[in-house]
mmCIF file of C-alpha atoms and ligand atoms in Angstrom:
data_model
loop_
_atom_site.group_PDB
_atom_site.id
_atom_site.type_symbol
_atom_site.label_atom_id
_atom_site.label_comp_id
_atom_site.label_asym_id
_atom_site.label_seq_id
_atom_site.Cartn_x
_atom_site.Cartn_y
_atom_site.Cartn_z
ATOM 1 C CA MET A 592 157.847 119.163 71.009
ATOM 2 C CA VAL A 593 155.217 120.211 68.007
ATOM 3 C CA PRO A 594 152.025 121.466 69.176
ATOM 4 C CA PHE A 595 148.547 120.726 67.630
ATOM 5 C CA ASP A 596 144.810 121.506 67.914
ATOM 6 C CA PHE A 597 142.735 118.686 66.545
ATOM 7 C CA GLU A 598 138.829 118.678 66.797
ATOM 8 C CA PRO A 599 137.304 115.726 64.973
ATOM 9 C CA ARG A 600 133.817 117.014 63.521
ATOM 10 C CA THR A 601 132.904 114.055 61.374
ATOM 11 C CA ARG A 602 131.729 110.820 62.589
ATOM 12 C CA ILE A 603 133.105 108.031 60.420
ATOM 13 C CA VAL A 604 130.950 104.898 59.649
ATOM 14 C CA PHE A 605 133.134 102.294 57.584
ATOM 15 C CA ALA A 606 131.428 99.309 56.528
ATOM 16 C CA ARG A 607 130.514 96.968 53.631
ATOM 17 C CA GLY A 608 127.118 97.916 52.658
ATOM 18 C CA ALA A 609 126.852 101.007 54.691
ATOM 19 C CA VAL A 610 125.247 102.961 52.264
ATOM 20 C CA GLN A 611 121.934 101.418 52.942
ATOM 21 C CA ARG A 612 122.049 103.164 56.349
ATOM 22 C CA VAL A 613 121.934 106.490 55.085
ATOM 23 C CA GLY A 614 118.370 107.007 55.674
ATOM 24 C CA HIS A 615 118.463 106.077 59.316
ATOM 25 C CA LEU A 616 121.870 108.132 60.005
ATOM 26 C CA ALA A 617 120.067 111.384 58.149
ATOM 27 C CA SER A 618 117.025 110.931 60.235
ATOM 28 C CA GLY A 619 118.998 110.833 63.231
ATOM 29 C CA LEU A 620 120.465 114.226 62.419
ATOM 30 C CA ASP A 621 117.069 115.437 61.711
ATOM 31 C CA PHE A 622 117.287 115.696 58.082
ATOM 32 C CA HIS A 623 113.875 116.385 56.348
ATOM 33 C CA ARG A 624 114.402 117.968 52.927
ATOM 34 C CA VAL A 625 117.686 116.883 51.524
ATOM 35 C CA LEU A 626 119.671 118.213 48.380
ATOM 36 C CA LEU A 627 121.474 115.237 46.978
ATOM 37 C CA VAL A 628 124.505 116.501 45.111
ATOM 38 C CA ALA A 629 125.681 113.796 42.690
ATOM 39 C CA ASP A 630 127.337 113.654 39.489
ATOM 40 C CA ARG A 631 125.438 111.756 36.447
ATOM 41 C CA GLY A 632 127.784 108.832 36.658
ATOM 42 C CA MET A 633 126.050 108.264 40.144
ATOM 43 C CA VAL A 634 122.602 107.848 38.620
ATOM 44 C CA LYS A 635 124.105 105.450 35.858
ATOM 45 C CA ALA A 636 125.624 103.275 38.408
ATOM 46 C CA GLY A 637 122.617 103.081 40.371
ATOM 47 C CA HIS A 638 123.834 104.639 43.539
ATOM 48 C CA VAL A 639 121.381 107.583 43.253
ATOM 49 C CA ALA A 640 118.454 105.212 43.345
ATOM 50 C CA ALA A 641 119.753 103.378 46.524
ATOM 51 C CA VAL A 642 120.487 106.459 48.403
ATOM 52 C CA THR A 643 117.261 107.972 47.534
ATOM 53 C CA LYS A 644 115.501 104.819 48.423
ATOM 54 C CA SER A 645 117.105 104.536 52.090
ATOM 55 C CA LEU A 646 116.179 108.346 52.382
ATOM 56 C CA GLU A 647 112.541 108.210 51.279
ATOM 57 C CA ASP A 648 111.918 104.980 53.546
ATOM 58 C CA GLN A 649 112.527 107.430 56.371
ATOM 59 C CA ARG A 650 110.035 109.894 54.858
ATOM 60 C CA ILE A 651 112.820 112.325 54.078
ATOM 61 C CA ASP A 652 112.358 114.432 50.807
ATOM 62 C CA VAL A 653 115.100 114.070 48.271
ATOM 63 C CA LEU A 654 115.895 116.784 45.825
ATOM 64 C CA PRO A 655 118.698 115.768 43.413
ATOM 65 C CA TYR A 656 121.132 117.906 41.597
ATOM 66 C CA HIS A 657 123.478 116.540 39.020
ATOM 67 C CA HIS A 658 124.382 119.651 36.718
ATOM 68 C CA PHE A 659 128.007 119.900 37.438
ATOM 69 C CA ALA A 660 131.188 118.269 36.003
ATOM 70 C CA GLU A 661 134.837 117.434 36.861
ATOM 71 C CA ASN A 662 136.869 120.172 38.949
ATOM 72 C CA PRO A 663 133.719 122.257 39.867
ATOM 73 C CA ASP A 664 134.127 125.865 39.002
ATOM 74 C CA THR A 665 132.264 128.947 40.420
ATOM 75 C CA ALA A 666 129.856 129.133 37.418
ATOM 76 C CA MET A 667 128.535 125.611 38.425
ATOM 77 C CA ILE A 668 128.409 126.542 42.033
ATOM 78 C CA GLU A 669 126.282 129.660 41.176
ATOM 79 C CA ALA A 670 124.137 127.257 39.148
ATOM 80 C CA GLY A 671 123.600 124.891 41.986
ATOM 81 C CA ARG A 672 122.914 127.996 44.354
ATOM 82 C CA LYS A 673 120.042 129.243 41.938
ATOM 83 C CA PHE A 674 118.652 125.541 41.690
ATOM 84 C CA ALA A 675 118.727 124.858 45.421
ATOM 85 C CA GLU A 676 117.654 128.309 46.820
ATOM 86 C CA PRO A 677 113.913 128.107 46.397
ATOM 87 C CA LEU A 678 113.850 124.280 47.247
ATOM 88 C CA ARG A 679 114.160 125.293 50.915
ATOM 89 C CA VAL A 680 116.239 122.101 52.018
ATOM 90 C CA ASP A 681 117.595 121.665 55.416
ATOM 91 C CA SER A 682 120.314 119.539 54.800
ATOM 92 C CA ILE A 683 122.921 118.178 51.972
ATOM 93 C CA VAL A 684 123.817 114.648 51.127
ATOM 94 C CA ALA A 685 126.922 114.566 48.808
ATOM 95 C CA LEU A 686 127.570 111.466 46.697
ATOM 96 C CA GLY A 687 130.306 110.646 44.246
ATOM 97 C CA GLY A 688 134.082 111.446 43.835
ATOM 98 C CA GLY A 689 135.782 114.589 44.863
ATOM 99 C CA SER A 690 133.891 116.616 42.521
ATOM 100 C CA SER A 691 130.547 115.939 43.952
ATOM 101 C CA LEU A 692 131.948 116.531 47.616
ATOM 102 C CA ASP A 693 133.658 119.673 46.811
ATOM 103 C CA CYS A 694 130.615 121.019 44.516
ATOM 104 C CA ALA A 695 128.154 120.248 47.560
ATOM 105 C CA LYS A 696 130.683 122.070 49.772
ATOM 106 C CA GLY A 697 130.604 125.130 47.494
ATOM 107 C CA ILE A 698 126.988 125.119 47.011
ATOM 108 C CA ASN A 699 126.472 124.882 50.827
ATOM 109 C CA PHE A 700 128.778 128.223 51.313
ATOM 110 C CA VAL A 701 126.935 130.417 48.918
ATOM 111 C CA LEU A 702 123.408 128.854 49.781
ATOM 112 C CA THR A 703 123.698 129.655 53.423
ATOM 113 C CA ASN A 704 125.920 132.777 53.438
ATOM 114 C CA GLY A 705 125.315 134.326 49.934
ATOM 115 C CA GLY A 706 128.000 136.118 48.005
ATOM 116 C CA SER A 707 130.302 134.340 45.585
ATOM 117 C CA MET A 708 133.033 131.571 46.188
ATOM 118 C CA HIS A 709 135.694 134.116 46.187
ATOM 119 C CA ASP A 710 134.206 135.428 49.308
ATOM 120 C CA TYR A 711 135.468 132.303 51.088
ATOM 121 C CA ARG A 712 138.773 131.821 50.058
ATOM 122 C CA GLY A 713 140.986 130.907 52.913
ATOM 123 C CA TYR A 714 139.390 129.710 56.197
ATOM 124 C CA GLY A 715 136.561 130.586 58.589
ATOM 125 C CA LYS A 716 135.048 133.470 56.573
ATOM 126 C CA ALA A 717 131.266 131.903 56.902
ATOM 127 C CA ARG A 718 129.002 134.199 59.234
ATOM 128 C CA THR A 719 126.342 131.555 59.649
ATOM 129 C CA PRO A 720 126.939 128.012 59.827
ATOM 130 C CA LEU A 721 126.641 125.668 56.612
ATOM 131 C CA LEU A 722 123.763 123.197 56.310
ATOM 132 C CA PRO A 723 124.465 119.797 57.809
ATOM 133 C CA THR A 724 125.957 117.278 55.322
ATOM 134 C CA ILE A 725 126.463 113.349 55.082
ATOM 135 C CA GLY A 726 129.406 112.865 52.667
ATOM 136 C CA ILE A 727 129.733 109.434 50.761
ATOM 137 C CA PRO A 728 132.797 109.060 48.540
ATOM 138 C CA THR A 729 132.543 106.683 45.510
ATOM 139 C CA THR A 730 136.274 106.720 44.865
ATOM 140 C CA ALA A 731 139.332 106.414 46.953
ATOM 141 C CA GLY A 732 141.122 109.602 46.130
ATOM 142 C CA THR A 733 140.864 113.420 47.334
ATOM 143 C CA GLY A 734 139.338 112.360 50.984
ATOM 144 C CA SER A 735 137.287 115.438 50.554
ATOM 145 C CA GLU A 736 134.965 113.726 53.215
ATOM 146 C CA ALA A 737 137.803 114.368 55.765
ATOM 147 C CA GLN A 738 138.258 117.964 55.070
ATOM 148 C CA SER A 739 136.499 121.176 55.740
ATOM 149 C CA TYR A 740 137.736 122.835 52.571
ATOM 150 C CA ALA A 741 135.837 123.060 49.390
ATOM 151 C CA VAL A 742 138.236 123.104 46.485
ATOM 152 C CA ILE A 743 136.643 125.279 43.477
ATOM 153 C CA SER A 744 138.101 126.496 40.342
ATOM 154 C CA ASP A 745 137.759 130.031 39.044
ATOM 155 C CA ALA A 746 135.519 129.693 35.944
ATOM 156 C CA THR A 747 137.579 132.391 34.188
ATOM 157 C CA THR A 748 141.106 131.711 35.182
ATOM 158 C CA HIS A 749 140.512 127.924 35.967
ATOM 159 C CA MET A 750 143.051 128.182 38.980
ATOM 160 C CA LYS A 751 142.035 126.240 41.946
ATOM 161 C CA MET A 752 140.536 128.122 45.292
ATOM 162 C CA ALA A 753 140.693 126.525 48.582
ATOM 163 C CA CYS A 754 137.559 127.629 50.842
ATOM 164 C CA GLY A 755 137.371 126.477 54.326
ATOM 165 C CA ASP A 756 135.230 126.690 57.343
ATOM 166 C CA PRO A 757 134.879 124.386 60.361
ATOM 167 C CA SER A 758 131.120 123.900 59.461
ATOM 168 C CA ALA A 759 131.970 122.797 56.100
ATOM 169 C CA ALA A 760 133.084 119.508 57.341
ATOM 170 C CA VAL A 761 130.767 116.790 56.564
ATOM 171 C CA ARG A 762 128.539 115.308 60.020
ATOM 172 C CA ILE A 763 128.978 112.014 58.820
ATOM 173 C CA ALA A 764 131.517 110.343 56.087
ATOM 174 C CA LEU A 765 129.761 107.151 54.999
ATOM 175 C CA LEU A 766 132.545 104.736 53.672
ATOM 176 C CA ASP A 767 131.346 101.802 52.016
ATOM 177 C CA PRO A 768 133.989 100.113 49.848
ATOM 178 C CA GLU A 769 131.134 98.468 47.817
ATOM 179 C CA LEU A 770 130.560 101.809 46.113
ATOM 180 C CA THR A 771 133.988 101.884 44.512
ATOM 181 C CA LEU A 772 133.669 98.729 42.750
ATOM 182 C CA THR A 773 131.728 100.468 39.672
ATOM 183 C CA ALA A 774 134.849 103.005 39.284
ATOM 184 C CA PRO A 775 136.414 102.355 35.810
ATOM 185 C CA ARG A 776 140.237 101.316 35.929
ATOM 186 C CA HIS A 777 141.550 104.545 34.774
ATOM 187 C CA VAL A 778 139.443 106.654 37.606
ATOM 188 C CA THR A 779 140.510 103.882 40.126
ATOM 189 C CA ALA A 780 144.327 104.607 39.346
ATOM 190 C CA MET A 781 144.126 108.450 39.216
ATOM 191 C CA ALA A 782 141.983 108.931 42.374
ATOM 192 C CA GLY A 783 144.369 106.269 44.265
ATOM 193 C CA PHE A 784 147.632 108.157 43.078
ATOM 194 C CA ASP A 785 146.017 111.279 44.378
ATOM 195 C CA ALA A 786 145.505 109.490 47.612
ATOM 196 C CA ILE A 787 149.007 108.456 47.545
ATOM 197 C CA ALA A 788 150.280 111.841 47.003
ATOM 198 C CA HIS A 789 148.387 113.224 49.876
ATOM 199 C CA ALA A 790 149.985 110.631 52.078
ATOM 200 C CA VAL A 791 153.475 111.661 50.753
ATOM 201 C CA GLU A 792 153.282 115.391 50.811
ATOM 202 C CA THR A 793 151.467 115.935 54.012
ATOM 203 C CA ALA A 794 154.256 113.337 55.836
ATOM 204 C CA VAL A 795 156.978 115.990 55.026
ATOM 205 C CA THR A 796 155.206 119.476 55.163
ATOM 206 C CA ILE A 797 156.763 122.466 57.574
ATOM 207 C CA ARG A 798 153.054 122.041 59.426
ATOM 208 C CA ARG A 799 153.153 118.392 60.064
ATOM 209 C CA THR A 800 152.366 117.236 63.583
ATOM 210 C CA PRO A 801 152.827 114.001 65.294
ATOM 211 C CA LEU A 802 148.914 113.749 64.753
ATOM 212 C CA SER A 803 149.129 114.137 61.248
ATOM 213 C CA ASP A 804 152.282 112.018 60.853
ATOM 214 C CA THR A 805 149.820 109.267 62.357
ATOM 215 C CA PHE A 806 147.377 109.597 59.853
ATOM 216 C CA SER A 807 150.098 110.160 56.762
ATOM 217 C CA HIS A 808 151.701 106.948 57.766
ATOM 218 C CA ARG A 809 148.832 104.703 58.129
ATOM 219 C CA ALA A 810 147.373 106.140 54.943
ATOM 220 C CA TRP A 811 150.773 105.354 53.203
ATOM 221 C CA GLN A 812 150.381 101.490 54.531
ATOM 222 C CA LEU A 813 146.720 101.075 53.329
ATOM 223 C CA LEU A 814 147.137 102.729 50.000
ATOM 224 C CA GLY A 815 150.657 100.840 49.300
ATOM 225 C CA ASP A 816 148.776 97.813 50.313
ATOM 226 C CA GLY A 817 145.773 98.410 48.157
ATOM 227 C CA PHE A 818 146.801 100.288 45.093
ATOM 228 C CA GLU A 819 148.411 97.591 42.864
ATOM 229 C CA ARG A 820 145.803 95.026 44.487
ATOM 230 C CA VAL A 821 142.609 96.802 43.201
ATOM 231 C CA LEU A 822 144.135 97.468 39.717
ATOM 232 C CA LEU A 823 145.148 93.681 39.485
ATOM 233 C CA TYR A 824 141.777 92.491 41.118
ATOM 234 C CA PRO A 825 139.169 95.074 40.901
ATOM 235 C CA ALA A 826 136.689 93.110 42.820
ATOM 236 C CA ASP A 827 138.777 92.542 45.828
ATOM 237 C CA ILE A 828 136.798 94.218 48.499
ATOM 238 C CA GLU A 829 139.492 93.960 51.187
ATOM 239 C CA GLY A 830 141.933 96.075 48.738
ATOM 240 C CA ARG A 831 139.103 98.438 48.109
ATOM 241 C CA ALA A 832 138.476 98.983 51.861
ATOM 242 C CA ALA A 833 142.205 99.590 52.409
ATOM 243 C CA MET A 834 142.132 102.268 49.604
ATOM 244 C CA LEU A 835 138.897 103.936 50.942
ATOM 245 C CA LEU A 836 140.022 104.232 54.362
ATOM 246 C CA GLY A 837 143.708 105.184 53.339
ATOM 247 C CA ALA A 838 142.208 107.988 51.279
ATOM 248 C CA HIS A 839 140.162 109.253 54.041
ATOM 249 C CA PHE A 840 143.045 108.931 56.462
ATOM 250 C CA ALA A 841 145.183 110.970 54.113
ATOM 251 C CA GLY A 842 142.472 113.663 53.646
ATOM 252 C CA THR A 843 142.700 113.858 57.323
ATOM 253 C CA ALA A 844 146.231 114.450 57.443
ATOM 254 C CA ILE A 845 145.727 117.339 54.984
ATOM 255 C CA GLU A 846 143.523 119.161 57.250
ATOM 256 C CA GLN A 847 146.341 119.331 60.003
ATOM 257 C CA SER A 848 149.533 119.498 57.814
ATOM 258 C CA MET A 849 148.429 121.063 54.271
ATOM 259 C CA LEU A 850 150.437 119.915 51.059
ATOM 260 C CA GLY A 851 153.480 120.857 49.112
ATOM 261 C CA ALA A 852 155.409 121.452 45.831
ATOM 262 C CA ALA A 853 153.771 118.360 43.980
ATOM 263 C CA HIS A 854 150.160 119.949 44.343
ATOM 264 C CA ALA A 855 151.609 123.439 43.738
ATOM 265 C CA CYS A 856 153.165 122.165 40.357
ATOM 266 C CA ALA A 857 150.015 120.037 39.414
ATOM 267 C CA ASN A 858 147.273 122.693 39.600
ATOM 268 C CA PRO A 859 148.676 124.682 36.644
ATOM 269 C CA LEU A 860 148.648 121.565 34.677
ATOM 270 C CA THR A 861 145.208 120.888 35.179
ATOM 271 C CA ALA A 862 144.098 124.521 34.679
ATOM 272 C CA ARG A 863 146.116 125.025 31.368
ATOM 273 C CA TYR A 864 146.371 121.636 29.655
ATOM 274 C CA ASN A 865 143.347 119.853 31.464
ATOM 275 C CA ILE A 866 145.741 116.954 32.677
ATOM 276 C CA THR A 867 143.524 115.304 35.261
ATOM 277 C CA HIS A 868 144.838 115.974 38.850
ATOM 278 C CA GLY A 869 145.861 112.395 39.606
ATOM 279 C CA LEU A 870 147.921 111.999 36.422
ATOM 280 C CA ALA A 871 149.378 115.301 36.637
ATOM 281 C CA LEU A 872 150.687 114.225 40.216
ATOM 282 C CA ALA A 873 151.766 110.988 38.941
ATOM 283 C CA ILE A 874 154.191 113.046 36.574
ATOM 284 C CA LEU A 875 155.460 115.141 39.166
ATOM 285 C CA LEU A 876 155.549 113.595 42.533
ATOM 286 C CA PRO A 877 158.568 111.375 42.097
ATOM 287 C CA HIS A 878 160.483 114.513 40.971
ATOM 288 C CA VAL A 879 159.455 116.338 43.911
ATOM 289 C CA VAL A 880 160.379 113.841 46.272
ATOM 290 C CA ARG A 881 163.946 113.751 44.583
ATOM 291 C CA TRP A 882 163.891 117.611 44.672
ATOM 292 C CA ASN A 883 162.968 117.338 48.618
ATOM 293 C CA ALA A 884 165.666 114.666 49.364
ATOM 294 C CA GLN A 885 168.263 117.388 50.780
ATOM 295 C CA ILE A 886 165.737 118.420 53.655
ATOM 296 C CA ALA A 887 163.310 115.477 53.805
ATOM 297 C CA THR A 888 165.160 112.229 53.623
ATOM 298 C CA GLU A 889 164.834 111.348 57.000
ATOM 299 C CA ARG A 890 160.850 112.040 56.905
ATOM 300 C CA TYR A 891 160.676 109.928 53.610
ATOM 301 C CA ALA A 892 162.564 106.992 55.406
ATOM 302 C CA ALA A 893 160.124 107.066 58.422
ATOM 303 C CA LEU A 894 157.264 107.032 56.037
ATOM 304 C CA MET A 895 158.830 104.028 54.194
ATOM 305 C CA GLY A 896 158.733 102.293 57.622
ATOM 306 C CA SER A 897 162.329 102.935 58.715
ATOM 307 C CA PRO A 898 162.081 105.238 61.453
ATOM 308 C CA ARG A 899 165.826 104.416 62.504
ATOM 309 C CA ARG A 900 167.157 105.603 59.088
ATOM 310 C CA ARG A 901 169.128 108.827 59.334
ATOM 311 C CA ALA A 902 169.365 111.865 56.852
ATOM 312 C CA ARG A 903 173.037 110.289 55.550
ATOM 313 C CA ASP A 904 171.030 107.478 53.998
ATOM 314 C CA GLU A 905 170.419 109.220 50.885
ATOM 315 C CA ASP A 906 168.521 105.968 49.312
ATOM 316 C CA ALA A 907 165.354 106.673 51.216
ATOM 317 C CA ALA A 908 164.177 109.563 48.977
ATOM 318 C CA GLU A 909 165.272 107.646 45.743
ATOM 319 C CA ALA A 910 163.574 104.265 46.998
ATOM 320 C CA LEU A 911 160.323 106.043 47.403
ATOM 321 C CA ALA A 912 160.657 107.936 44.185
ATOM 322 C CA ARG A 913 161.156 104.600 42.471
ATOM 323 C CA ARG A 914 158.112 102.993 44.429
ATOM 324 C CA LEU A 915 155.986 106.037 43.147
ATOM 325 C CA GLU A 916 156.920 105.415 39.495
ATOM 326 C CA ASP A 917 156.073 101.544 39.798
ATOM 327 C CA PHE A 918 152.920 102.871 41.212
ATOM 328 C CA ALA A 919 152.395 105.113 38.025
ATOM 329 C CA ARG A 920 153.387 102.132 35.676
ATOM 330 C CA VAL A 921 150.816 99.672 37.162
ATOM 331 C CA GLY A 922 148.148 102.394 37.078
ATOM 332 C CA GLY A 923 149.045 103.353 33.499
ATOM 333 C CA LEU A 924 150.150 106.588 34.415
ATOM 334 C CA ALA A 925 153.550 106.466 33.844
ATOM 335 C CA MET A 926 154.083 109.701 31.503
ATOM 336 C CA THR A 927 156.312 112.887 30.887
ATOM 337 C CA LEU A 928 155.091 116.466 30.732
ATOM 338 C CA SER A 929 155.920 116.242 26.783
ATOM 339 C CA ASP A 930 153.492 113.407 26.518
ATOM 340 C CA GLY A 931 150.823 115.514 28.212
ATOM 341 C CA GLY A 932 151.527 118.369 25.443
ATOM 342 C CA VAL A 933 153.843 120.530 27.592
ATOM 343 C CA ASP A 934 156.393 122.446 25.696
ATOM 344 C CA GLU A 935 159.838 123.509 27.429
ATOM 345 C CA ALA A 936 158.753 127.272 26.415
ATOM 346 C CA ALA A 937 155.699 126.975 28.664
ATOM 347 C CA ILE A 938 157.528 126.032 31.730
ATOM 348 C CA PRO A 939 158.454 129.851 33.197
ATOM 349 C CA GLU A 940 154.791 130.634 33.021
ATOM 350 C CA LEU A 941 153.889 127.562 34.613
ATOM 351 C CA ALA A 942 156.420 127.993 37.231
ATOM 352 C CA ALA A 943 154.916 131.389 38.136
ATOM 353 C CA GLN A 944 151.595 129.958 38.563
ATOM 354 C CA ALA A 945 152.856 127.304 40.543
ATOM 355 C CA ALA A 946 155.044 129.462 42.742
ATOM 356 C CA ALA A 947 151.735 131.465 43.372
ATOM 357 C CA GLN A 948 149.906 128.342 44.979
ATOM 358 C CA TRP A 949 149.188 128.776 48.655
ATOM 359 C CA THR A 950 149.810 125.125 48.913
ATOM 360 C CA GLY A 951 153.296 125.169 47.903
ATOM 361 C CA THR A 952 154.340 127.413 51.061
ATOM 362 C CA PHE A 953 154.079 124.437 53.216
ATOM 363 C CA ASN A 954 156.734 122.254 51.172
ATOM 364 C CA PRO A 955 159.907 121.523 53.503
ATOM 365 C CA ARG A 956 162.158 122.715 51.025
ATOM 366 C CA PRO A 957 161.505 126.325 50.602
ATOM 367 C CA PHE A 958 159.605 126.353 46.819
ATOM 368 C CA ASP A 959 159.315 129.291 44.507
ATOM 369 C CA ALA A 960 159.327 129.829 40.891
ATOM 370 C CA GLU A 961 162.909 128.717 40.580
ATOM 371 C CA GLY A 962 162.207 125.499 42.284
ATOM 372 C CA ALA A 963 159.167 124.884 40.193
ATOM 373 C CA VAL A 964 161.286 125.395 36.976
ATOM 374 C CA GLU A 965 163.573 122.708 38.348
ATOM 375 C CA ILE A 966 160.975 120.239 38.950
ATOM 376 C CA TYR A 967 158.880 120.946 35.548
ATOM 377 C CA ARG A 968 162.306 120.420 33.672
ATOM 378 C CA ALA A 969 162.814 117.254 35.598
ATOM 379 C CA ALA A 970 159.529 116.069 34.570
ATOM 380 C CA LEU A 971 159.850 116.894 30.906
HETATM 381 ZN ZN1 LIG B 2053 145.418 116.105 45.491
#
């Protein structure tokens, strides 16, 4: 048997139009002065106005903060702390894609515990509990609202740091598929592929448990059903709901089983070539699945819905890799590393950086710089 310890810390409210209930939910948690962390796109889309109104209707003060960008870094977190410190907020609402949720968590760490993000690298380093937070994702992607980790880049090296604490988990995840309708097509595709990569990688890690498998497999089904649907019919609310819930479940799986070689290899590409996270995963993941095949075929077969397939059925990994390539094509993400400007000569250095990523240590096939070279070469 594989033991596990799972303590749900987050209430999940999943409904069409659920965003209108944020004021009531915040009031129930005794929020009085809220730091509303939302990227500028959320203002334009009208989501900030909707959330502000719902909170103010409950006589909750709203202090909005928008000064950050994609892949929030340590400098943006420090700016957020400086902004928030004199405001004496008692709570946070994080609204937007993964960047908004990570930024809100990052600010929460340094606002409540001082120091810099580097002090919280790893897990459980906060001495005082973080401020209670409501997380409202507007893309189906990172599933950050299901996790107690903030992923923050170092402003100098651009490498990602995972900073976790039990109290960094949001109190309520508000999942309203209507909010995802305004995402541009390429955002829907890249965020969606990220979520798919979470389902696939969590399903095979060395840390996976029967519980994480439950979330990985259900996430894969929901995302597999929804991905092509929302790209072909952007207004399909059932497809949007499947994607949002699938991304959340995949995020829950990460919390239990961590990720693997595709995320380890993707991070240096984002840091050095500015290749968006979801796009980097679309380039790499099919090759990682083939590279893992000798160890993980049976688990890939189970993910694909054939629990009775055995390791000798070598087709499962190849079938999965092809399905992932189909997803990338439909999403306009079918690319090679060369298309992304990566030169063969850069591979040894990228591989050294990939091998240093914590996340790679959970990959089912032992992953090191040599393995990273093989994966990058295959994706070139
Ligand atoms: Zn990811």
